[in-house]
Coordinates of C-alpha atoms in Angstrom, one line a residue:
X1 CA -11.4 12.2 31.4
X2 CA -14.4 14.8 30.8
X3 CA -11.9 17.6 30.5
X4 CA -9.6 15.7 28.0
X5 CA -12.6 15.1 25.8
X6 CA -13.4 18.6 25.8
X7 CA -9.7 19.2 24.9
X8 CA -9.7 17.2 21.6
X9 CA -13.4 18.4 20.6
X10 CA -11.7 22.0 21.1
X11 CA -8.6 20.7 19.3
X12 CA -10.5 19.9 16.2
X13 CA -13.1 22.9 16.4
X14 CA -9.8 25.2 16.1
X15 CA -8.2 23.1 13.1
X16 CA -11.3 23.0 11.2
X17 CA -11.5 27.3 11.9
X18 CA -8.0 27.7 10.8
X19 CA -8.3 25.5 7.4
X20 CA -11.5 27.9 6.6
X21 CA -10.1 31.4 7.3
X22 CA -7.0 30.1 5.3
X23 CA -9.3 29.2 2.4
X24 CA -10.6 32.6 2.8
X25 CA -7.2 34.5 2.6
X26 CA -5.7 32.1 0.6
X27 CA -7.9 32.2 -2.0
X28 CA -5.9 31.5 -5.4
X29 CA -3.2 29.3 -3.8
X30 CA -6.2 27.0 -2.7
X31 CA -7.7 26.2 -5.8
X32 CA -3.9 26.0 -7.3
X33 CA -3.3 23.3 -5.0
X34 CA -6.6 21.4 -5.1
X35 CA -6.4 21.6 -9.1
X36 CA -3.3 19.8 -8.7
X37 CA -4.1 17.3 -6.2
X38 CA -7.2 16.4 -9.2
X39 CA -4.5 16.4 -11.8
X40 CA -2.4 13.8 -10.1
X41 CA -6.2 11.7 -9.5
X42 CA -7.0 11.8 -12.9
X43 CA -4.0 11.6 -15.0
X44 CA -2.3 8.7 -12.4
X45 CA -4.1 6.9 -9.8
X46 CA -7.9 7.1 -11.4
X47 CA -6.7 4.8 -14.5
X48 CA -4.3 3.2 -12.5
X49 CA -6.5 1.3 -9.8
X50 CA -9.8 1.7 -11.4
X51 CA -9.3 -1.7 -13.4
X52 CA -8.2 -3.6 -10.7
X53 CA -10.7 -2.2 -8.2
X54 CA -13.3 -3.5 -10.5
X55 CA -12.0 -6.8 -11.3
X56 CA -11.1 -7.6 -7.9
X57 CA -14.4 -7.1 -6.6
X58 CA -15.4 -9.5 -9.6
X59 CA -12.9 -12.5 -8.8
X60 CA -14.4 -12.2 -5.2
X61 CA -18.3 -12.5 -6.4
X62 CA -17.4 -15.5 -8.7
X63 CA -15.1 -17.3 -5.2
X64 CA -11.7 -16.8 -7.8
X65 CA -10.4 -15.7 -3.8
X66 CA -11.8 -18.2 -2.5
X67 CA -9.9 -20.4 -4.8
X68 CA -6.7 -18.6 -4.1
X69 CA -7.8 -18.9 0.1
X70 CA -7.0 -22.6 0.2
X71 CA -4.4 -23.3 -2.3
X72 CA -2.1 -20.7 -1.1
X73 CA -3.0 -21.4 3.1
X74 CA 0.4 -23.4 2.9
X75 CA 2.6 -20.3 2.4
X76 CA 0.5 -17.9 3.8
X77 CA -0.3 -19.0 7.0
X78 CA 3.0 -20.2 8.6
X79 CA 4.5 -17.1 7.6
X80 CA 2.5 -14.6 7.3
X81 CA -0.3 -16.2 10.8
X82 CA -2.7 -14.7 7.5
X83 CA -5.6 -16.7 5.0
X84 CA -4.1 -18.1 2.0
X85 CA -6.9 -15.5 1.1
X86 CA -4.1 -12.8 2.1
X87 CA -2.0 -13.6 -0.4
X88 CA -4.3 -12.0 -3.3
X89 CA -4.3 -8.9 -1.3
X90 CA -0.6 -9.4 -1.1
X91 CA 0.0 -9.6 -4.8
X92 CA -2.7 -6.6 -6.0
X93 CA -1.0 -4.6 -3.4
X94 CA 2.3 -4.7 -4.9
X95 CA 1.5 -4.5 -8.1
X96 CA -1.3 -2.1 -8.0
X97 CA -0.2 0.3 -4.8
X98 CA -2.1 2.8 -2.8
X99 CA -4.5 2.0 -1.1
X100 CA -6.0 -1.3 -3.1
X101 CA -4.0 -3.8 0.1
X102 CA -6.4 -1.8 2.4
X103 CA -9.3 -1.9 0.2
X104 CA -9.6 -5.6 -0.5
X105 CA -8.4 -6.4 3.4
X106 CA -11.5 -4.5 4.2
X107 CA -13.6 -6.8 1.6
X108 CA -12.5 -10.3 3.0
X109 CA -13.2 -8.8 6.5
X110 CA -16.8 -7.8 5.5
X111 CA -17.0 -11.3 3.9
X112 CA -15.6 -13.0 7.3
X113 CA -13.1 -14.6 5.0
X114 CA -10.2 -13.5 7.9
X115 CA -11.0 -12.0 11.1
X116 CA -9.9 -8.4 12.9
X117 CA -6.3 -9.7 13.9
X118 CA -5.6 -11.5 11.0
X119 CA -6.7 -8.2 9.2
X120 CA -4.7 -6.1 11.2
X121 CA -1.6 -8.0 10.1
X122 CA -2.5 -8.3 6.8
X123 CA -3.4 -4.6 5.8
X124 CA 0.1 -3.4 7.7
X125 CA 2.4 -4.9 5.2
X126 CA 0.1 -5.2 1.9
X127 CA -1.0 -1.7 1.4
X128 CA 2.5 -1.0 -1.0
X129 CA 3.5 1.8 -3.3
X130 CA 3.3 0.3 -7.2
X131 CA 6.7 -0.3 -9.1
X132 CA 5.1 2.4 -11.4
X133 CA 5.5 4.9 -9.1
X134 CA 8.8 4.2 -8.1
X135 CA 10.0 3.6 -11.8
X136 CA 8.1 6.2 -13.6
X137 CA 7.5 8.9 -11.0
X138 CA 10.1 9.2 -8.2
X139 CA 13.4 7.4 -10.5
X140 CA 12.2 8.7 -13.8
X141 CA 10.4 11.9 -13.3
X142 CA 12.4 13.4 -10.4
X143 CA 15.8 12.4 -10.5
X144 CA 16.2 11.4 -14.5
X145 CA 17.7 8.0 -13.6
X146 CA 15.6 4.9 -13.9
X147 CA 18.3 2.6 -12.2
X148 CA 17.1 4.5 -9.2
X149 CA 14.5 2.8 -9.1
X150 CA 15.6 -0.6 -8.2
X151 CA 17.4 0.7 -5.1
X152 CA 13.7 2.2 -3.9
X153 CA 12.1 -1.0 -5.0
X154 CA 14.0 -3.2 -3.1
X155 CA 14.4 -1.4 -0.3
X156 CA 10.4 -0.9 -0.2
X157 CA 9.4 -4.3 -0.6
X158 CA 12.4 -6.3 1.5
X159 CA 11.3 -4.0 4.2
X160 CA 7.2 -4.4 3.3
X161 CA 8.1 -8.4 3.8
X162 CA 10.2 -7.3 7.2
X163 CA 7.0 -5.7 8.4
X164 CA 4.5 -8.7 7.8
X165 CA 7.0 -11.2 9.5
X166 CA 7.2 -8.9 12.7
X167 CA 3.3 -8.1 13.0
X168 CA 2.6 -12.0 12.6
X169 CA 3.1 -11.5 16.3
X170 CA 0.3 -9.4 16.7
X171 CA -2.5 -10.3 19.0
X172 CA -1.3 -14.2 19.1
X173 CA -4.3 -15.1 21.1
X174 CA -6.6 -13.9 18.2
X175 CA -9.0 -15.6 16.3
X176 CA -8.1 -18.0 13.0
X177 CA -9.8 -18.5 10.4
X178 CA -10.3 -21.7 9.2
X179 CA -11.4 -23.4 5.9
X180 CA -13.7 -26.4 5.8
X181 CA -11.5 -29.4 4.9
X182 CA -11.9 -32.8 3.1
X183 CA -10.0 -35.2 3.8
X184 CA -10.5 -37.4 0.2
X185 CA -9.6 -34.5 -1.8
X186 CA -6.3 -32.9 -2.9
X187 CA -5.1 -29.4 -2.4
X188 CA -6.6 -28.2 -5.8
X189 CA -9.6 -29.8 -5.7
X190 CA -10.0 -28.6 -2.7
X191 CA -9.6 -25.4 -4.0
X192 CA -12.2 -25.6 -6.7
X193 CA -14.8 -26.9 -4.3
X194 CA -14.3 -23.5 -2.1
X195 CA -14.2 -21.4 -5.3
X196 CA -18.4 -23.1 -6.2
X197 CA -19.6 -23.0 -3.1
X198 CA -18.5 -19.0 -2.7
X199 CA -19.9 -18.7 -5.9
X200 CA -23.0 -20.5 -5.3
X201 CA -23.5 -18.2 -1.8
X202 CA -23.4 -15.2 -3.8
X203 CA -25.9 -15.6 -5.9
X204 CA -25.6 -12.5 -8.2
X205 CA -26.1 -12.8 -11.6
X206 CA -23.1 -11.3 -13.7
X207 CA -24.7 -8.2 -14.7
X208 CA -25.7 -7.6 -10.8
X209 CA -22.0 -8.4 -10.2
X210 CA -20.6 -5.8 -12.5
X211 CA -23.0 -2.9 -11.9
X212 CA -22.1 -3.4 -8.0
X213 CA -18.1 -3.7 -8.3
X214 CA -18.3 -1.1 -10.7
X215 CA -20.1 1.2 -7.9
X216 CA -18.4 0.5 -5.3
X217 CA -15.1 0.7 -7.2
X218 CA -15.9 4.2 -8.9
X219 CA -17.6 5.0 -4.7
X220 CA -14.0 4.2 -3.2
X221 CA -12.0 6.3 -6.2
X222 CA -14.2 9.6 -5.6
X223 CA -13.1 9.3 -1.7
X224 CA -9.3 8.8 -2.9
X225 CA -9.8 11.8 -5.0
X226 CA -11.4 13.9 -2.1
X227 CA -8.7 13.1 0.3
X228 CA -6.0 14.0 -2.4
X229 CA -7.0 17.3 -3.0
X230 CA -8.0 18.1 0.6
X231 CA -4.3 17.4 1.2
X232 CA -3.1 19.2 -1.4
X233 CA -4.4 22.3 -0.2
X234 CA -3.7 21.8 2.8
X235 CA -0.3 20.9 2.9
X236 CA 0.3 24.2 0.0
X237 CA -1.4 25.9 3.5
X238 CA 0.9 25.3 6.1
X239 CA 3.8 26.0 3.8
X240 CA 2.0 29.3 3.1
X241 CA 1.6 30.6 7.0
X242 CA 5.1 29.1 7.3
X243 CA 4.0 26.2 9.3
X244 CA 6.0 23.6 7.7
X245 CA 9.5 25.8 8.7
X246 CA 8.7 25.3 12.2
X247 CA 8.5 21.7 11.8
X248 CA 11.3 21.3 9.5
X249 CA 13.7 23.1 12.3
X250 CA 12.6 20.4 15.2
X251 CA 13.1 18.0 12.2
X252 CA 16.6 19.4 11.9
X253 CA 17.6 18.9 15.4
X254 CA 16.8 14.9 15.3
X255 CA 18.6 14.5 12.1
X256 CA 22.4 16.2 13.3
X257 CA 22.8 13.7 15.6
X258 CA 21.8 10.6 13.5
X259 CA 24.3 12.0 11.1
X260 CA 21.9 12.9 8.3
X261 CA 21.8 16.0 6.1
X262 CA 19.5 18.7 7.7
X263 CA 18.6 19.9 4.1
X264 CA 16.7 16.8 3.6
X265 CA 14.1 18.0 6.8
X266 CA 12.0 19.8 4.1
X267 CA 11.4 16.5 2.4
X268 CA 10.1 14.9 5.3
X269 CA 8.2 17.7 6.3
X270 CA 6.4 17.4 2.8
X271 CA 6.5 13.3 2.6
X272 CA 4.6 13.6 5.7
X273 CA 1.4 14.6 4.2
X274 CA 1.9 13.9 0.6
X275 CA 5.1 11.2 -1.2
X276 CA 4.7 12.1 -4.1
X277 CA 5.9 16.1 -3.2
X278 CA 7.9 14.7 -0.5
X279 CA 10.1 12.5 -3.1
X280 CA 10.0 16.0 -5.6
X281 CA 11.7 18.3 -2.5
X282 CA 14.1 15.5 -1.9
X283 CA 15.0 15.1 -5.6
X284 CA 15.8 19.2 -5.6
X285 CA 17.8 18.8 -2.5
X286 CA 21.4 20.7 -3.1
X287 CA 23.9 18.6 -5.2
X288 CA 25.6 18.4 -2.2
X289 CA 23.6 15.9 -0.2
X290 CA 24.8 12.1 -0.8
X291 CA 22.4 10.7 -3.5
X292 CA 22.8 7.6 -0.9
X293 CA 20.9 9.7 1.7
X294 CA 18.1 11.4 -0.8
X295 CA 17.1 7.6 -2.4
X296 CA 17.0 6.5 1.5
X297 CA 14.4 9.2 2.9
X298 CA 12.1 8.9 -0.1
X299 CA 12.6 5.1 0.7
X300 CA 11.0 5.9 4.1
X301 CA 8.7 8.9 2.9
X302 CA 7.3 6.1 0.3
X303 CA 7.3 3.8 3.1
X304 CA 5.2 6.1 5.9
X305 CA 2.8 7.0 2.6
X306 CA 1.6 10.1 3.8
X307 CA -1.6 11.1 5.9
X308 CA -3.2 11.7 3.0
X309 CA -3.1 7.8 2.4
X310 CA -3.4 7.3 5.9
X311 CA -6.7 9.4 5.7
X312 CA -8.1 6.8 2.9
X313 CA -7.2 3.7 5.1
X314 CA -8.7 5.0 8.4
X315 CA -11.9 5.9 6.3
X316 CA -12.3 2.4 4.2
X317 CA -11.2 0.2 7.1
X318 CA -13.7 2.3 9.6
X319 CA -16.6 0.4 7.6
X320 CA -14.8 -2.7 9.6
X321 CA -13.7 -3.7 13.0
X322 CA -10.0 -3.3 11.8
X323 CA -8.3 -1.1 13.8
X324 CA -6.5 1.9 12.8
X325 CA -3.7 1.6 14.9
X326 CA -2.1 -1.5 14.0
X327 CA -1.5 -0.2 10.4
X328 CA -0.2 3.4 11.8
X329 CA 2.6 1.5 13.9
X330 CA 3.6 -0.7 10.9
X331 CA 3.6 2.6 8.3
X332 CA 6.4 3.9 10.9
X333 CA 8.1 0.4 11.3
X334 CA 8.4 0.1 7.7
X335 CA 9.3 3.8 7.0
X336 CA 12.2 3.2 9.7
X337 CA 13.2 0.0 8.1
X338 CA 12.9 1.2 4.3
X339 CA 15.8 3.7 5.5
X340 CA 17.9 1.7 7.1
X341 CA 17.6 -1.5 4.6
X342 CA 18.6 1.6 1.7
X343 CA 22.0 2.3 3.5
X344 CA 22.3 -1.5 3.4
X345 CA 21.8 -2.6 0.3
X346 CA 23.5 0.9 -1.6
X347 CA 26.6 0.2 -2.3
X348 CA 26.2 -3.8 -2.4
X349 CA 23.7 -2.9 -5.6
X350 CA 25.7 0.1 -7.1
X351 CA 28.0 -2.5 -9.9
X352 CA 24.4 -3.4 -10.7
X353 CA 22.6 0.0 -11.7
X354 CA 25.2 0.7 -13.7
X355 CA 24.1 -2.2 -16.5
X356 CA 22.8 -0.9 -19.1
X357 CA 20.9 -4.0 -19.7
X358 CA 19.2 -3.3 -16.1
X359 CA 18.1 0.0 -17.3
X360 CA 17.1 -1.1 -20.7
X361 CA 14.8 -3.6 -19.3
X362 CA 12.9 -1.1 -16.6
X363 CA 12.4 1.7 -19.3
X364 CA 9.7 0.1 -21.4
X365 CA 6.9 1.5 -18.3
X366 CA 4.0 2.5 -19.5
X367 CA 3.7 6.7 -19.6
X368 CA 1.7 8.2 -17.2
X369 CA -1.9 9.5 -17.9
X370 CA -5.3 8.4 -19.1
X371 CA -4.7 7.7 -22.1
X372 CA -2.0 5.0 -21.2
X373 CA -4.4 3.1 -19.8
X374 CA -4.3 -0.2 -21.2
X375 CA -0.5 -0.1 -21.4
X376 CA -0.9 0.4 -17.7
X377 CA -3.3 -2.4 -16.8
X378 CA -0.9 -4.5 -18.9
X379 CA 1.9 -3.8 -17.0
X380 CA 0.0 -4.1 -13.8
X381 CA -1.8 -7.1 -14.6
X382 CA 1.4 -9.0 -15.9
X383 CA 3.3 -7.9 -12.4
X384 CA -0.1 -9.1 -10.8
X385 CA 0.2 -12.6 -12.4
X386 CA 3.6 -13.0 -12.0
X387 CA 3.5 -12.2 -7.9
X388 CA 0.5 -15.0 -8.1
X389 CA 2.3 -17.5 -9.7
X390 CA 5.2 -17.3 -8.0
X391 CA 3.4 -17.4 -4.9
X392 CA 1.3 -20.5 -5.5
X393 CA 4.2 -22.4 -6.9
X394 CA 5.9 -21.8 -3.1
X395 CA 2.3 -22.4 -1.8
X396 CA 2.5 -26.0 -3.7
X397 CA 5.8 -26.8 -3.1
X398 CA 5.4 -26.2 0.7
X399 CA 2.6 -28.3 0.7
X400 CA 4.2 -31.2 -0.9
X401 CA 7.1 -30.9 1.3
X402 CA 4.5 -31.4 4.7
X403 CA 3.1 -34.5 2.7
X404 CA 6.5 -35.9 1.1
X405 CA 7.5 -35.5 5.6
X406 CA 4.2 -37.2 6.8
X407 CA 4.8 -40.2 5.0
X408 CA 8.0 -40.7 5.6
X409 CA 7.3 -40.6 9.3
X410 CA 4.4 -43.3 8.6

C-alpha cells in the first residue's frame, strides 16, 4: 500500500515536470493555445452561463426551488429515485450545458435539499451539452449543415434520459430526502408554503442576495476559464511531442474490429480532452468516412465531455461529499450509448432533416459571442421555461392520476 502511494505521488511529480519543461520549449505554441482556450471562454461559455449562474443562485435564495422541490416530487422521484428539486437542475442543464447540472447539484447538496446518493444520480445525467452548441457550433460551424444538429440532439439527450433511468439504481439503500407534508393542503399550496419558509430561512436581504450569487457565479466562471485554457495547452502539447499519435494507433486497433473507420481515432484522441476540437477533427475527417459514423463519435465525444469538463466537476463537486466516480462511470455510459442510439436513430430520421421547414425553424440561433448576449439568454431562457413547463405539467398530471386511483379504491 505504502509503495503504491509513493507510485502515484511520483506519477504526478513526473506529469507536473513534463507540462513545465514543455512550457519551456514550447514556448509560442503555449500561449497560442491558452489564447485560444480564453477566446472560446469569452466569446461562448462566459455570456452563455453567466446569466443563468446568477439567476439560479437567486431563485434558490428566494425558495423559487424549493417551490419547484415539491410540485415536481411526482415525476421526479419515481423515475428519476431524485427531489422534485432535481428537476430544475434537469431543465438548466439542458438548456444551459456545461457544467451548470453539476454546479447547482452541488448547491442543493450544500443546502441538504438531496443527499450524496441522490446527488450522485442526479449530477450523472444533468450535466448536458446546450442545444447551442450542437446547433451553432458542431452542425453549423463544423460541418455547414444545421439539420445535423437534430441527429446529435437526439441522440444526446434520449441517451442523457437512458443514463438517469440506469443510475436510479445507484446505492438503493441510500438516504431520501423527504419534504415536510400537510395533509389539508393541495400539491400547489403545498408548494408555496415550501417556497416562504426557504425564503424566510434565508434571511438575506435582496441586495445581499445579488452581491453573493453574483460572486460566487463570476468565482465558478474564472475556474471554468482556468481549466479551459490549461487544457488547451495541454492538449496543443501532447500533439506537439507526438503523444496523441501513440494513442490514436492503440485507438486504431479497438476500432477495426468494431467495424469503425480508423481515421476517426484522431477525433477521439482530441474529444478526449477537449469536444469542441474533438467534434472540429471529426468534421475534417476525409470525405470518405460515412457522415453516419462522424455525427455518431461526436455524439459520444459530446457525450464523454472531455477532461477538461471533467476537471470542472471533480473541482466544484469536491466542495461536497458527492463523489467523483459516480459521474465518471455515467460520462462513459452515456458516451457509449450516445454512439450506439446515433446508428439507431440515422436512417429512421434522415426523410426528416431533409425538410426545409426543419431547417428553417433551427436557423434563427443566436450568433456566437458577447455581444449576442441577450439573444442568447433569450433563447436559453425560453428552452429553460419550456423544459419547466413541460415537466410540471407531467409532474401534475402524475399526481392527479395517484389521487383520481386512491379514490377509486376508497
Amino acid at each position: 500500500m505504502l509503495q503504491r502511494t509513493y507510485l502515484k505521488t511520483l506519477f504526478f511529480a513526473v506529469i507536473s515536470f513534463f507540462l513545465v519543461i514543455s512550457l519551456i520549449i514550447y514556448p509560442e505554441d503555449a500561449f497560442s493555445s491558452a489564447l485560444r482556450g480564453l477566446k472560446i471562454w469569452w466569446d461562448v461559455v462566459f455570456p452563455a452561463l453567466l446569466p443563468f449562474f446568477i439567476t439560479s443562485e437567486i431563485l434558490m435564495g428566494f425558495g423559487v426551488v424549493h417551490f419547484m422541490g415539491v410540485l415536481l416530487e411526482p415525476f421526479m422521484r419515481p423515475i428519476f429515485n431524485v427531489p422534485g428539486t432535481g428537476a430544475f437542475v434537469l431543465a438548466m442543464g439542458l438548456a444551459s450545458g456545461y457544467p451548470i447540472g453539476a454546479k447547482l447539484t452541488a448547491r442543493l447538496r450544500e443546502q441538504k435539499l438531496i443527499s450524496r446518493s441522490e446527488g450522485e444520480r442526479l449530477v450523472s445525467f444533468t450535466n448536458t451539452a446546450d442545444p447551442l452548441f450542437m446547433f451553432g457550433a458542431v452542425a453549423v460551424g463544423f460541418f455547414q449543415d444545421v439539420s445535423l444538429g437534430i441527429a446529435i440532439a437526439l441522440a444526446h439527450y434520449i441517451s442523457s434520459l437512458m443514463v438517469g433511468l440506469i443510475m436510479r439504481f445507484h446505492e438503493p439503500g441510500g438516504e431520501v430526502t423527504k419534504y415536510r407534508k400537510n395533509s389539508n393542503l393541495n400539491l400547489f399550496m403545498r408548494a408555496l408554503q415550501s417556497m416562504h419558509r426557504a425564503r424566510i430561512s434565508d434571511g438575506r436581504t435582496i441586495g445581499h442576495l445579488i452581491g453573493d450569487a453574483v460572486t460566487s457565479s463570476m468565482n465558478t466562471m474564472l475556474l471554468i476559464g482556468g481549466f479551459m485554457i490549461i487544457f488547451s495547452v495541454i492538449i496543443n502539447i501532447l500533439s506537439l511531442v507526438h503523444l496523441t499519435d501513440l494513442i490514436a494507433a492503440a485507438i486504431t486497433l479497438i476500432f477495426i474490429p468494431l467495424g469503425i473507420p480508423s481515421e476517426l481515432s484522431n477525433a477521439v484522441i482530441a474529444g478526449l480532452f477537449e469536444i469542441t476540437l474533438g467534434s472540429q477533427v471529426a468534421s475534417e475527417t476525409s470525405s470518405s468516412v460515412s457522415m453516419m459514423y462522424k455525427i455518431a463519435i461526436v455524439g459520444a465525444i459530446t457525450a464523454w465531455s472531455g477532461f477538461s469538463v471533467h476537471a470542472q466537476v471533480a473541482s466544484i463537486l469536491s466542495k461536497t461529499d458527492i463523489r467523483y466516480k459516480p459521474y465518471f462511470f455515467a460520462r462513459v455510459l452515456h458516451a457509449a450509448l450516445a454512439f450506439v442510439v446515433t446508428l439507431t436513430i440515422w436512417k429512421p430520421i434522415q426523410p426528416y432533416l431533409a425538410r426545409t421547414s426543419i431547417s428553417t425553424w433551427i436557423q434563427d440561433i443566436p450568433n456566437q459571442g458577447i455581444f449576442g448576449i441577450w439573444s442568447r439568454f433569450a433563447y436559453l431562457g425560453s428552452n429553460i421555461f419550456l423544459i419547466i413547463v413541460g415537466l410540471i405539467t407531467l409532474s401534475l398530471g402524475i399526481h392527479t392520476w395517484k389521487n383520481l386511483n386512491k379514490k377509486r379504491r376508497v
